[in-house]
Amino acid sequence: MTAAGITVEPMQAKYNLQVGRLLVYGFRGKFQHLTNLNDDDLAQFFASLLELFPAAMTTRRVIAVYEGEVIGTLSIKWNVGSIIKQEKKASASWKNFSRFSKWNAVKLFLGLWSLEHKPQVGECYIADVAVHPGHRSKGIGSMLLDWARQHAQAEPRLKLLSLHVSGKNPRARQLYEQMSFRRHSHKISVMSHVLLKEGNWYYMVQEITK
């Protein structure tokens, strides 16, 4: 998938740190309440996480690349109901997190856990999407969402594309609505409110047409 020199490509390990920085841009506001890590250390934490837990059979991350720079990223996970036992082998060691202090690491992992969503059978869930601040309003988010929709359409057993959006992010919610997502439900999460200061979430869905 390409547009104006931008390509959407499969994630590669060599981009872990660049993607880590993107995740900081996208989610700094949530995680700044948990830790006193600076942006560089937080980016390194996310990069270490990507190295420790590479993509499994039912997860995938893609990146938007422009002139060799990663300017956007999106990850999905899905459930087609297959009973497949898979062991996710870590490609790095937990020692990679020793630089952050145990307490910082524990708080960050708790914050990530509070955002976890387990897809139902037939559901393809967008776990995260982030675009570099210098490249926003250029259609990159829409490109990444289009990729997710095309992935779901290519799998016959997937019937639904879904995501969560914070009640504090009306701009993102508007984009999703423009991309044919509709509000399915609304929830108040005490856990994410305590950990991330964001407890108001909308669950949005899009039926997949084959």
PDB file of C-alpha atoms in Angstrom:
ATOM      1  CA  MET A   1       0.000   0.000   0.000  1.00  0.00           C
ATOM      2  CA  THR A   2       1.492   3.356  -1.043  1.00  0.00           C
ATOM      3  CA  ALA A   3       0.428   6.999  -1.212  1.00  0.00           C
ATOM      4  CA  ALA A   4       2.501  10.110  -1.903  1.00  0.00           C
ATOM      5  CA  GLY A   5       5.746   8.276  -1.224  1.00  0.00           C
ATOM      6  CA  ILE A   6       4.424   6.661   1.953  1.00  0.00           C
ATOM      7  CA  THR A   7       4.435   2.867   2.174  1.00  0.00           C
ATOM      8  CA  VAL A   8       2.731   0.617   4.696  1.00  0.00           C
ATOM      9  CA  GLU A   9       5.079  -2.265   5.443  1.00  0.00           C
ATOM     10  CA  PRO A  10       5.349  -5.213   7.862  1.00  0.00           C
ATOM     11  CA  MET A  11       7.148  -4.427  11.092  1.00  0.00           C
ATOM     12  CA  GLN A  12      10.825  -5.370  11.314  1.00  0.00           C
ATOM     13  CA  ALA A  13      12.929  -5.584  14.472  1.00  0.00           C
ATOM     14  CA  LYS A  14      15.303  -2.898  13.209  1.00  0.00           C
ATOM     15  CA  TYR A  15      12.467  -0.372  13.597  1.00  0.00           C
ATOM     16  CA  ASN A  16      11.732  -1.189  17.248  1.00  0.00           C
ATOM     17  CA  LEU A  17      13.168   2.041  18.633  1.00  0.00           C
ATOM     18  CA  GLN A  18      11.486   4.250  16.018  1.00  0.00           C
ATOM     19  CA  VAL A  19       8.157   2.575  16.761  1.00  0.00           C
ATOM     20  CA  GLY A  20       8.864   2.957  20.482  1.00  0.00           C
ATOM     21  CA  ARG A  21       9.190   6.713  19.937  1.00  0.00           C
ATOM     22  CA  LEU A  22       5.915   6.782  18.003  1.00  0.00           C
ATOM     23  CA  LEU A  23       4.153   5.027  20.861  1.00  0.00           C
ATOM     24  CA  VAL A  24       5.508   7.692  23.214  1.00  0.00           C
ATOM     25  CA  TYR A  25       4.097  10.425  20.964  1.00  0.00           C
ATOM     26  CA  GLY A  26       0.757   8.658  20.862  1.00  0.00           C
ATOM     27  CA  PHE A  27       0.417   7.554  24.471  1.00  0.00           C
ATOM     28  CA  ARG A  28       2.655   9.806  26.554  1.00  0.00           C
ATOM     29  CA  GLY A  29      -0.393  11.439  28.098  1.00  0.00           C
ATOM     30  CA  LYS A  30      -1.551   8.126  29.516  1.00  0.00           C
ATOM     31  CA  PHE A  31       1.746   6.829  30.861  1.00  0.00           C
ATOM     32  CA  GLN A  32       3.189  10.065  32.231  1.00  0.00           C
ATOM     33  CA  HIS A  33       1.030   9.550  35.332  1.00  0.00           C
ATOM     34  CA  LEU A  34       2.702   6.216  36.057  1.00  0.00           C
ATOM     35  CA  THR A  35       6.393   6.971  35.915  1.00  0.00           C
ATOM     36  CA  ASN A  36       9.024   9.697  35.955  1.00  0.00           C
ATOM     37  CA  LEU A  37      10.831   8.225  32.945  1.00  0.00           C
ATOM     38  CA  ASN A  38      11.765  10.756  30.269  1.00  0.00           C
ATOM     39  CA  ASP A  39      10.629  10.314  26.667  1.00  0.00           C
ATOM     40  CA  ASP A  40      13.854   8.600  25.565  1.00  0.00           C
ATOM     41  CA  ASP A  41      13.673   6.031  28.354  1.00  0.00           C
ATOM     42  CA  LEU A  42       9.969   5.446  27.730  1.00  0.00           C
ATOM     43  CA  ALA A  43      10.687   4.893  24.016  1.00  0.00           C
ATOM     44  CA  GLN A  44      13.374   2.408  24.968  1.00  0.00           C
ATOM     45  CA  PHE A  45      10.902   0.629  27.238  1.00  0.00           C
ATOM     46  CA  PHE A  46       8.452   0.190  24.368  1.00  0.00           C
ATOM     47  CA  ALA A  47      11.282  -0.913  22.057  1.00  0.00           C
ATOM     48  CA  SER A  48      12.353  -3.529  24.610  1.00  0.00           C
ATOM     49  CA  LEU A  49       8.751  -4.689  24.866  1.00  0.00           C
ATOM     50  CA  LEU A  50       8.572  -5.149  21.093  1.00  0.00           C
ATOM     51  CA  GLU A  51      11.779  -7.144  21.183  1.00  0.00           C
ATOM     52  CA  LEU A  52      10.688  -9.296  24.095  1.00  0.00           C
ATOM     53  CA  PHE A  53       7.282 -10.103  22.615  1.00  0.00           C
ATOM     54  CA  PRO A  54       7.540 -10.392  18.816  1.00  0.00           C
ATOM     55  CA  ALA A  55       4.384 -10.854  16.759  1.00  0.00           C
ATOM     56  CA  ALA A  56       2.516 -14.119  17.265  1.00  0.00           C
ATOM     57  CA  MET A  57       0.332 -15.987  14.754  1.00  0.00           C
ATOM     58  CA  THR A  58      -2.742 -13.895  15.499  1.00  0.00           C
ATOM     59  CA  THR A  59      -1.115 -10.487  15.915  1.00  0.00           C
ATOM     60  CA  ARG A  60       0.514  -8.167  13.445  1.00  0.00           C
ATOM     61  CA  ARG A  61       2.119  -4.733  13.443  1.00  0.00           C
ATOM     62  CA  VAL A  62       2.685  -2.583  10.387  1.00  0.00           C
ATOM     63  CA  ILE A  63       4.516   0.703   9.910  1.00  0.00           C
ATOM     64  CA  ALA A  64       4.085   3.688   7.606  1.00  0.00           C
ATOM     65  CA  VAL A  65       7.462   4.657   6.138  1.00  0.00           C
ATOM     66  CA  TYR A  66       8.413   7.878   4.377  1.00  0.00           C
ATOM     67  CA  GLU A  67      11.941   8.424   3.058  1.00  0.00           C
ATOM     68  CA  GLY A  68      13.303   5.771   5.398  1.00  0.00           C
ATOM     69  CA  GLU A  69      11.606   7.186   8.508  1.00  0.00           C
ATOM     70  CA  VAL A  70       8.845   5.403  10.396  1.00  0.00           C
ATOM     71  CA  ILE A  71       6.049   7.971  10.676  1.00  0.00           C
ATOM     72  CA  GLY A  72       3.136   5.775  11.711  1.00  0.00           C
ATOM     73  CA  THR A  73       2.322   2.388  13.187  1.00  0.00           C
ATOM     74  CA  LEU A  74      -0.691   0.175  13.833  1.00  0.00           C
ATOM     75  CA  SER A  75      -1.073  -3.191  15.533  1.00  0.00           C
ATOM     76  CA  ILE A  76      -3.944  -5.648  15.400  1.00  0.00           C
ATOM     77  CA  LYS A  77      -4.861  -8.934  17.025  1.00  0.00           C
ATOM     78  CA  TRP A  78      -7.652 -11.267  16.045  1.00  0.00           C
ATOM     79  CA  ASN A  79      -9.579 -14.384  16.970  1.00  0.00           C
ATOM     80  CA  VAL A  80     -10.847 -16.785  14.316  1.00  0.00           C
ATOM     81  CA  GLY A  81     -11.798 -19.501  16.792  1.00  0.00           C
ATOM     82  CA  SER A  82      -9.013 -21.903  15.844  1.00  0.00           C
ATOM     83  CA  ILE A  83      -7.634 -23.984  18.674  1.00  0.00           C
ATOM     84  CA  ILE A  84      -3.941 -23.625  18.017  1.00  0.00           C
ATOM     85  CA  LYS A  85      -1.458 -23.982  20.787  1.00  0.00           C
ATOM     86  CA  GLN A  86       1.337 -21.564  20.157  1.00  0.00           C
ATOM     87  CA  GLU A  87       4.283 -20.655  22.284  1.00  0.00           C
ATOM     88  CA  LYS A  88       5.436 -17.100  21.877  1.00  0.00           C
ATOM     89  CA  LYS A  89       9.189 -17.211  22.117  1.00  0.00           C
ATOM     90  CA  ALA A  90      10.786 -14.055  23.391  1.00  0.00           C
ATOM     91  CA  SER A  91      13.677 -12.819  21.286  1.00  0.00           C
ATOM     92  CA  ALA A  92      15.182 -10.826  24.130  1.00  0.00           C
ATOM     93  CA  SER A  93      15.718 -11.129  27.848  1.00  0.00           C
ATOM     94  CA  TRP A  94      13.888  -9.542  30.762  1.00  0.00           C
ATOM     95  CA  LYS A  95      17.312  -8.097  31.579  1.00  0.00           C
ATOM     96  CA  ASN A  96      16.574  -5.490  28.901  1.00  0.00           C
ATOM     97  CA  PHE A  97      14.253  -3.841  31.423  1.00  0.00           C
ATOM     98  CA  SER A  98      16.833  -3.561  34.225  1.00  0.00           C
ATOM     99  CA  ARG A  99      17.618   0.039  33.260  1.00  0.00           C
ATOM    100  CA  PHE A 100      14.128   1.215  34.200  1.00  0.00           C
ATOM    101  CA  SER A 101      13.963   0.076  37.852  1.00  0.00           C
ATOM    102  CA  LYS A 102      11.558  -2.640  38.902  1.00  0.00           C
ATOM    103  CA  TRP A 103       8.952  -0.218  40.192  1.00  0.00           C
ATOM    104  CA  ASN A 104       8.805   1.762  36.935  1.00  0.00           C
ATOM    105  CA  ALA A 105       8.562  -1.468  34.918  1.00  0.00           C
ATOM    106  CA  VAL A 106       5.807  -2.873  37.144  1.00  0.00           C
ATOM    107  CA  LYS A 107       3.736   0.319  36.869  1.00  0.00           C
ATOM    108  CA  LEU A 108       4.116   0.434  33.093  1.00  0.00           C
ATOM    109  CA  PHE A 109       3.131  -3.213  32.722  1.00  0.00           C
ATOM    110  CA  LEU A 110       0.078  -2.594  34.917  1.00  0.00           C
ATOM    111  CA  GLY A 111      -0.879   0.357  32.734  1.00  0.00           C
ATOM    112  CA  LEU A 112      -0.600  -1.757  29.594  1.00  0.00           C
ATOM    113  CA  TRP A 113      -2.575  -4.550  31.240  1.00  0.00           C
ATOM    114  CA  SER A 114      -5.413  -2.124  32.024  1.00  0.00           C
ATOM    115  CA  LEU A 115      -5.726  -1.456  28.270  1.00  0.00           C
ATOM    116  CA  GLU A 116      -5.821  -5.117  27.235  1.00  0.00           C
ATOM    117  CA  HIS A 117      -8.751  -6.373  25.193  1.00  0.00           C
ATOM    118  CA  LYS A 118      -9.358 -10.016  24.323  1.00  0.00           C
ATOM    119  CA  PRO A 119     -10.994 -10.279  20.875  1.00  0.00           C
ATOM    120  CA  GLN A 120     -14.084 -12.432  20.542  1.00  0.00           C
ATOM    121  CA  VAL A 121     -14.333 -15.070  17.821  1.00  0.00           C
ATOM    122  CA  GLY A 122     -14.565 -13.304  14.462  1.00  0.00           C
ATOM    123  CA  GLU A 123     -13.173 -10.026  15.810  1.00  0.00           C
ATOM    124  CA  CYS A 124     -10.101  -8.172  14.537  1.00  0.00           C
ATOM    125  CA  TYR A 125      -9.076  -5.638  17.184  1.00  0.00           C
ATOM    126  CA  ILE A 126      -6.921  -2.559  16.588  1.00  0.00           C
ATOM    127  CA  ALA A 127      -4.697  -2.537  19.675  1.00  0.00           C
ATOM    128  CA  ASP A 128      -2.912   0.733  18.904  1.00  0.00           C
ATOM    129  CA  VAL A 129      -2.369   3.289  16.174  1.00  0.00           C
ATOM    130  CA  ALA A 130       0.074   6.199  16.334  1.00  0.00           C
ATOM    131  CA  VAL A 131       1.308   8.839  13.869  1.00  0.00           C
ATOM    132  CA  HIS A 132       4.330  11.112  14.221  1.00  0.00           C
ATOM    133  CA  PRO A 133       3.214  14.649  15.246  1.00  0.00           C
ATOM    134  CA  GLY A 134       5.035  16.160  12.281  1.00  0.00           C
ATOM    135  CA  HIS A 135       3.063  14.021   9.830  1.00  0.00           C
ATOM    136  CA  ARG A 136      -0.459  14.253  11.178  1.00  0.00           C
ATOM    137  CA  SER A 137      -3.407  15.463   9.075  1.00  0.00           C
ATOM    138  CA  LYS A 138      -1.819  13.867   6.007  1.00  0.00           C
ATOM    139  CA  GLY A 139      -4.040  10.810   5.802  1.00  0.00           C
ATOM    140  CA  ILE A 140      -1.556   8.417   7.399  1.00  0.00           C
ATOM    141  CA  GLY A 141      -3.963   7.301  10.104  1.00  0.00           C
ATOM    142  CA  SER A 142      -6.565   6.589   7.428  1.00  0.00           C
ATOM    143  CA  MET A 143      -4.011   4.579   5.433  1.00  0.00           C
ATOM    144  CA  LEU A 144      -3.228   2.431   8.450  1.00  0.00           C
ATOM    145  CA  LEU A 145      -6.904   1.892   9.240  1.00  0.00           C
ATOM    146  CA  ASP A 146      -7.513   0.951   5.603  1.00  0.00           C
ATOM    147  CA  TRP A 147      -4.765  -1.637   5.884  1.00  0.00           C
ATOM    148  CA  ALA A 148      -6.453  -3.124   8.976  1.00  0.00           C
ATOM    149  CA  ARG A 149      -9.789  -3.273   7.152  1.00  0.00           C
ATOM    150  CA  GLN A 150      -8.214  -4.979   4.135  1.00  0.00           C
ATOM    151  CA  HIS A 151      -6.521  -7.509   6.407  1.00  0.00           C
ATOM    152  CA  ALA A 152      -9.853  -8.336   8.061  1.00  0.00           C
ATOM    153  CA  GLN A 153     -11.612  -8.581   4.696  1.00  0.00           C
ATOM    154  CA  ALA A 154      -9.004 -11.064   3.462  1.00  0.00           C
ATOM    155  CA  GLU A 155      -9.729 -13.478   6.341  1.00  0.00           C
ATOM    156  CA  PRO A 156     -13.133 -15.144   5.774  1.00  0.00           C
ATOM    157  CA  ARG A 157     -13.640 -15.889   9.460  1.00  0.00           C
ATOM    158  CA  LEU A 158     -13.282 -12.265  10.569  1.00  0.00           C
ATOM    159  CA  LYS A 159     -16.589 -10.409  10.738  1.00  0.00           C
ATOM    160  CA  LEU A 160     -15.791  -7.348  12.836  1.00  0.00           C
ATOM    161  CA  LEU A 161     -13.099  -4.653  13.054  1.00  0.00           C
ATOM    162  CA  SER A 162     -12.987  -2.929  16.438  1.00  0.00           C
ATOM    163  CA  LEU A 163     -11.074  -0.525  18.663  1.00  0.00           C
ATOM    164  CA  HIS A 164     -11.310   1.512  21.854  1.00  0.00           C
ATOM    165  CA  VAL A 165     -10.970   5.290  21.915  1.00  0.00           C
ATOM    166  CA  SER A 166     -10.618   7.517  24.941  1.00  0.00           C
ATOM    167  CA  GLY A 167     -13.406   9.919  25.778  1.00  0.00           C
ATOM    168  CA  LYS A 168     -10.668  12.563  25.983  1.00  0.00           C
ATOM    169  CA  ASN A 169      -9.828  12.146  22.300  1.00  0.00           C
ATOM    170  CA  PRO A 170     -12.771  13.461  20.252  1.00  0.00           C
ATOM    171  CA  ARG A 171     -10.516  14.081  17.230  1.00  0.00           C
ATOM    172  CA  ALA A 172      -9.631  10.399  16.979  1.00  0.00           C
ATOM    173  CA  ARG A 173     -13.249   9.414  17.507  1.00  0.00           C
ATOM    174  CA  GLN A 174     -14.278  11.702  14.640  1.00  0.00           C
ATOM    175  CA  LEU A 175     -11.707  10.066  12.354  1.00  0.00           C
ATOM    176  CA  TYR A 176     -13.007   6.611  13.233  1.00  0.00           C
ATOM    177  CA  GLU A 177     -16.568   7.695  12.532  1.00  0.00           C
ATOM    178  CA  GLN A 178     -15.444   9.027   9.144  1.00  0.00           C
ATOM    179  CA  MET A 179     -13.918   5.593   8.507  1.00  0.00           C
ATOM    180  CA  SER A 180     -17.336   3.958   9.107  1.00  0.00           C
ATOM    181  CA  PHE A 181     -16.788   2.881  12.715  1.00  0.00           C
ATOM    182  CA  ARG A 182     -19.830   3.220  14.936  1.00  0.00           C
ATOM    183  CA  ARG A 183     -20.105   3.434  18.682  1.00  0.00           C
ATOM    184  CA  HIS A 184     -21.058   0.039  20.062  1.00  0.00           C
ATOM    185  CA  SER A 185     -20.756   0.650  23.797  1.00  0.00           C
ATOM    186  CA  HIS A 186     -19.344   2.939  26.447  1.00  0.00           C
ATOM    187  CA  LYS A 187     -17.623   1.918  29.637  1.00  0.00           C
ATOM    188  CA  ILE A 188     -16.034   3.437  32.693  1.00  0.00           C
ATOM    189  CA  SER A 189     -12.861   1.601  33.714  1.00  0.00           C
ATOM    190  CA  VAL A 190     -11.864   2.203  37.321  1.00  0.00           C
ATOM    191  CA  MET A 191      -8.530   0.476  36.740  1.00  0.00           C
ATOM    192  CA  SER A 192      -7.446   2.641  33.823  1.00  0.00           C
ATOM    193  CA  HIS A 193      -8.756   5.725  35.605  1.00  0.00           C
ATOM    194  CA  VAL A 194      -6.570   4.977  38.627  1.00  0.00           C
ATOM    195  CA  LEU A 195      -3.507   4.022  36.587  1.00  0.00           C
ATOM    196  CA  LEU A 196      -3.768   6.237  33.502  1.00  0.00           C
ATOM    197  CA  LYS A 197      -6.219   8.967  34.537  1.00  0.00           C
ATOM    198  CA  GLU A 198      -8.393   7.894  31.598  1.00  0.00           C
ATOM    199  CA  GLY A 199     -11.379   5.814  32.601  1.00  0.00           C
ATOM    200  CA  ASN A 200     -13.896   6.894  29.961  1.00  0.00           C
ATOM    201  CA  TRP A 201     -13.761   4.635  26.866  1.00  0.00           C
ATOM    202  CA  TYR A 202     -15.834   4.094  23.739  1.00  0.00           C
ATOM    203  CA  TYR A 203     -15.800   0.705  22.036  1.00  0.00           C
ATOM    204  CA  MET A 204     -16.256   1.227  18.296  1.00  0.00           C
ATOM    205  CA  VAL A 205     -16.893  -1.398  15.643  1.00  0.00           C
ATOM    206  CA  GLN A 206     -17.152  -1.781  11.893  1.00  0.00           C
ATOM    207  CA  GLU A 207     -18.819  -4.761  10.246  1.00  0.00           C
ATOM    208  CA  ILE A 208     -16.609  -6.362   7.620  1.00  0.00           C
ATOM    209  CA  THR A 209     -18.084  -6.723   4.154  1.00  0.00           C
ATOM    210  CA  LYS A 210     -16.520  -9.430   1.994  1.00  0.00           C
TER     211      LYS A 210
END
